[in-house]
CSV table of C-alpha atoms in Angstrom, one decimal:
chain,number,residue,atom,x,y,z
A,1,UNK,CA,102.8,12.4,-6.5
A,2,UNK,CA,105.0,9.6,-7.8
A,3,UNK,CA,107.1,9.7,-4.6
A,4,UNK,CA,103.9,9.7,-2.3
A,5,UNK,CA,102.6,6.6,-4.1
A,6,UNK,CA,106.1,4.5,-4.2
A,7,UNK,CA,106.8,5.4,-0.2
A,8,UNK,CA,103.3,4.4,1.1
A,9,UNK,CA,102.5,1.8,-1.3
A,10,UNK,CA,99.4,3.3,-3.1
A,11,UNK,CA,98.2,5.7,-4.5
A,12,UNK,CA,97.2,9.4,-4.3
A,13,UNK,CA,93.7,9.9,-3.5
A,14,UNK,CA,91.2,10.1,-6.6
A,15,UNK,CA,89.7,14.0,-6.9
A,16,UNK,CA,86.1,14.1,-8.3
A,17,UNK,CA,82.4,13.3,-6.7
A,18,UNK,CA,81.9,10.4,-4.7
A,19,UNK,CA,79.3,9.4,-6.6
A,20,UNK,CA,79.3,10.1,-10.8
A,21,UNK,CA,75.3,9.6,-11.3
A,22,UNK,CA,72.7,7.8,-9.5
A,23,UNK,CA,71.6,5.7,-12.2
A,24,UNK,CA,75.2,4.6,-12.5
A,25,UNK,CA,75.2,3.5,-8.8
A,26,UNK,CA,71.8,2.0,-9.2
A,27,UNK,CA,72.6,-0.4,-11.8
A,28,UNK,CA,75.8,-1.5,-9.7
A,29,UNK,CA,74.1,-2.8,-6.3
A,30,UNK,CA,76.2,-5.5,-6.0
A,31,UNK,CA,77.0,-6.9,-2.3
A,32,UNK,CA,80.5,-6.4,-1.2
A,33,UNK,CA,82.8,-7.3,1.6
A,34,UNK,CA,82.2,-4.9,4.9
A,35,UNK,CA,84.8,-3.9,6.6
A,36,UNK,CA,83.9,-7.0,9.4
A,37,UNK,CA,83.5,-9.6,7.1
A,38,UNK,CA,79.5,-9.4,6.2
A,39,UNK,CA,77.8,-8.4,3.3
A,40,UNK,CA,77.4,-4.1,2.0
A,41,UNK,CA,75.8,-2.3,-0.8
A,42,UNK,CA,77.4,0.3,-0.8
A,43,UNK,CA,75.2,1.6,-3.4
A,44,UNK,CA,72.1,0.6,-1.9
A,45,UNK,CA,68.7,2.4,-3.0
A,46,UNK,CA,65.0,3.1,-1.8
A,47,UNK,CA,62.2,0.4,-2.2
A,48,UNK,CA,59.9,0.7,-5.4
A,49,UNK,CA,56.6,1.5,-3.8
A,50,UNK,CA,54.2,-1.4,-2.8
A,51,UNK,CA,50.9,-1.8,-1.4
A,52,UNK,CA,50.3,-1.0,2.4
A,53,UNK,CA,47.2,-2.7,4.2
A,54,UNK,CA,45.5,-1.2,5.5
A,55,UNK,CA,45.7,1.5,3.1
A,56,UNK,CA,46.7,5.0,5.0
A,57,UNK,CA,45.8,8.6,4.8
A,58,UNK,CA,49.3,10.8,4.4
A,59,UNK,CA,48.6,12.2,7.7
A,60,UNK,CA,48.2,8.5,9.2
A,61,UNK,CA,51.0,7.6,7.5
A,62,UNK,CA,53.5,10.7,8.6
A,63,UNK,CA,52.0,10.0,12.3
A,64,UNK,CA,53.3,6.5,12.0
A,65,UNK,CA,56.9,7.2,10.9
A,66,UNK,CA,57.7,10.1,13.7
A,67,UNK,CA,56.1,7.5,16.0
A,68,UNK,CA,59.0,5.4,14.5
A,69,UNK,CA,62.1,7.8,14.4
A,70,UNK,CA,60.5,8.9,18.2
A,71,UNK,CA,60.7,5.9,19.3
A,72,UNK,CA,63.8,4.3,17.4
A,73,UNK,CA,66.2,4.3,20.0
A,74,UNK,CA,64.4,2.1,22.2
A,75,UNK,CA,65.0,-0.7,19.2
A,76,UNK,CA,68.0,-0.9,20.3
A,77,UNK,CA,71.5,0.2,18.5
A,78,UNK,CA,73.1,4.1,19.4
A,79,UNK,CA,71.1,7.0,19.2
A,80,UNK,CA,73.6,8.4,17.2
A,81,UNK,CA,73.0,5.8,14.4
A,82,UNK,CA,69.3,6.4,14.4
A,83,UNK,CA,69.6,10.3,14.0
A,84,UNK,CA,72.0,9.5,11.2
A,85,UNK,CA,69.5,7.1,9.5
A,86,UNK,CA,66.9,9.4,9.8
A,87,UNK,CA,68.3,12.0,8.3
A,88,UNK,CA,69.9,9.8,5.4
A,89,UNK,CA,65.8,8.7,4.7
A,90,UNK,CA,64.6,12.3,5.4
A,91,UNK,CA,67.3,14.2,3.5
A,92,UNK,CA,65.2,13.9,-0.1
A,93,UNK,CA,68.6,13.1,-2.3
A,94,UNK,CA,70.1,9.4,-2.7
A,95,UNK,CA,73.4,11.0,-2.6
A,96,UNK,CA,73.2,12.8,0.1
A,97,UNK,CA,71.8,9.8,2.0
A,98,UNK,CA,74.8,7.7,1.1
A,99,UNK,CA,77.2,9.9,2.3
A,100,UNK,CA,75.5,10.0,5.9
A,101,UNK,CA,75.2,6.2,6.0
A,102,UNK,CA,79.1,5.7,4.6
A,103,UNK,CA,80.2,8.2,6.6
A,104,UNK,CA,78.5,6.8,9.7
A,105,UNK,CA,80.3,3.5,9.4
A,106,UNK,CA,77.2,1.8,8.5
A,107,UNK,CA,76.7,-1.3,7.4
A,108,UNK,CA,74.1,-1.7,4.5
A,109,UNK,CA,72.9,-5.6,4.6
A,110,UNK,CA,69.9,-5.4,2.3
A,111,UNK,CA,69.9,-3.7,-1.1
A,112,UNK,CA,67.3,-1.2,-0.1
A,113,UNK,CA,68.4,0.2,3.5
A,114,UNK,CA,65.7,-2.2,5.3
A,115,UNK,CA,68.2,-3.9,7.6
A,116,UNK,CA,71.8,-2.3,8.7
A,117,UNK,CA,74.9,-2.6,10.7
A,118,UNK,CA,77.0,-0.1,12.9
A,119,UNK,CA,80.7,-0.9,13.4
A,120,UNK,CA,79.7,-2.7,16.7
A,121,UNK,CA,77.2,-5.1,14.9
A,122,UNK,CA,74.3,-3.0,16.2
A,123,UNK,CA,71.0,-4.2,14.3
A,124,UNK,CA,69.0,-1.5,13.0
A,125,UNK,CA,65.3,-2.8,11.1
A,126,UNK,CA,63.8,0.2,8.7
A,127,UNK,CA,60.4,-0.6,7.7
A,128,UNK,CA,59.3,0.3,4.2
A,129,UNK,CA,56.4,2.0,5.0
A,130,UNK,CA,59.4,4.6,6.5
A,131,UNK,CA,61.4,4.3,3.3
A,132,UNK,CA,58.9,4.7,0.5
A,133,UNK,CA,55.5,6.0,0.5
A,134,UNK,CA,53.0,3.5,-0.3
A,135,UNK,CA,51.0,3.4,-3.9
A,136,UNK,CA,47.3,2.9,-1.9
A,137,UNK,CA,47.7,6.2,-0.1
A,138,UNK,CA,43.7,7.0,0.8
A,139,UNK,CA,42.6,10.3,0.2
A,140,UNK,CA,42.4,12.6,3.2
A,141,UNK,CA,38.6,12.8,4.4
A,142,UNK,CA,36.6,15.5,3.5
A,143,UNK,CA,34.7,17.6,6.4
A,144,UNK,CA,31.4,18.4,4.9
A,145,UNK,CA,30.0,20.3,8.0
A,146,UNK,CA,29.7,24.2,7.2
A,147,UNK,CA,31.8,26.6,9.7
């Protein structure tokens, strides 16, 4: 190991998780350098929830986001990209959905994955009503006719 390092001028690579804990990661958003010179949080996170008007049903509101991811690609930015995005909001674990976008190339500009980057300086807009469910979800209406 001492050879590899002094011949190729650093290090060996570190063994271990990428990421030690989330509330580790959470409390280090910091903006860094990307690898084209604009800004990256690496260890970006969801929205808090918020307030949505008008207030949706959860059936409204899953309509509206695979009306979104459907029609993504016509935003603009690869295809590719938006699947990876996707699936980095969809997967269910911050983790997980780091490692997509980092190994994607992607370029987080906002601290909560509303606005990002691909390695061509492809924009890509999120909304956070496709991030975080709201906190005014309406209650699904009741059908009181009998069968």
């Amino acid at each position: 190991p001492g050879a590899l390092w002094t011949r190729h001028g650093r290090p060996p690579p570190a063994m271990g998780c990428v990421f030690s804990s989330t509330s580790a990661a959470e409390t280090n958003n910091k903006p860094t350098t990307s690898s084209v010179g604009g800004v990256h949080f690496p260890n970006w996170t969801f929205p808090k929830s918020f307030k949505l008007e008008p207030a949706p049903t959860t059936t409204e509101l899953r309509k509206k986001r695979e009306e979104f991811w459907d029609t993504s690609p016509s935003y603009g930015g690869s295809r590719e990209i938006w699947e990876v995005l996707r699936a980095a909001v969809t997967c269910g674990n911050i983790d997980t959905a780091r490692v997509f976008v980092e190994s994607a190339g992607i370029i987080v500009a906002t601290p909560h994955l509303t606005c990002v980057f691909d390695e061509r300086g492809g924009k890509y807009d999120i909304p956070l009503w496709v991030l975080t469910t709201p906190s005014n979800l309406v209650p699904e209406p009741v059908d009181d006719e009998p069968i």
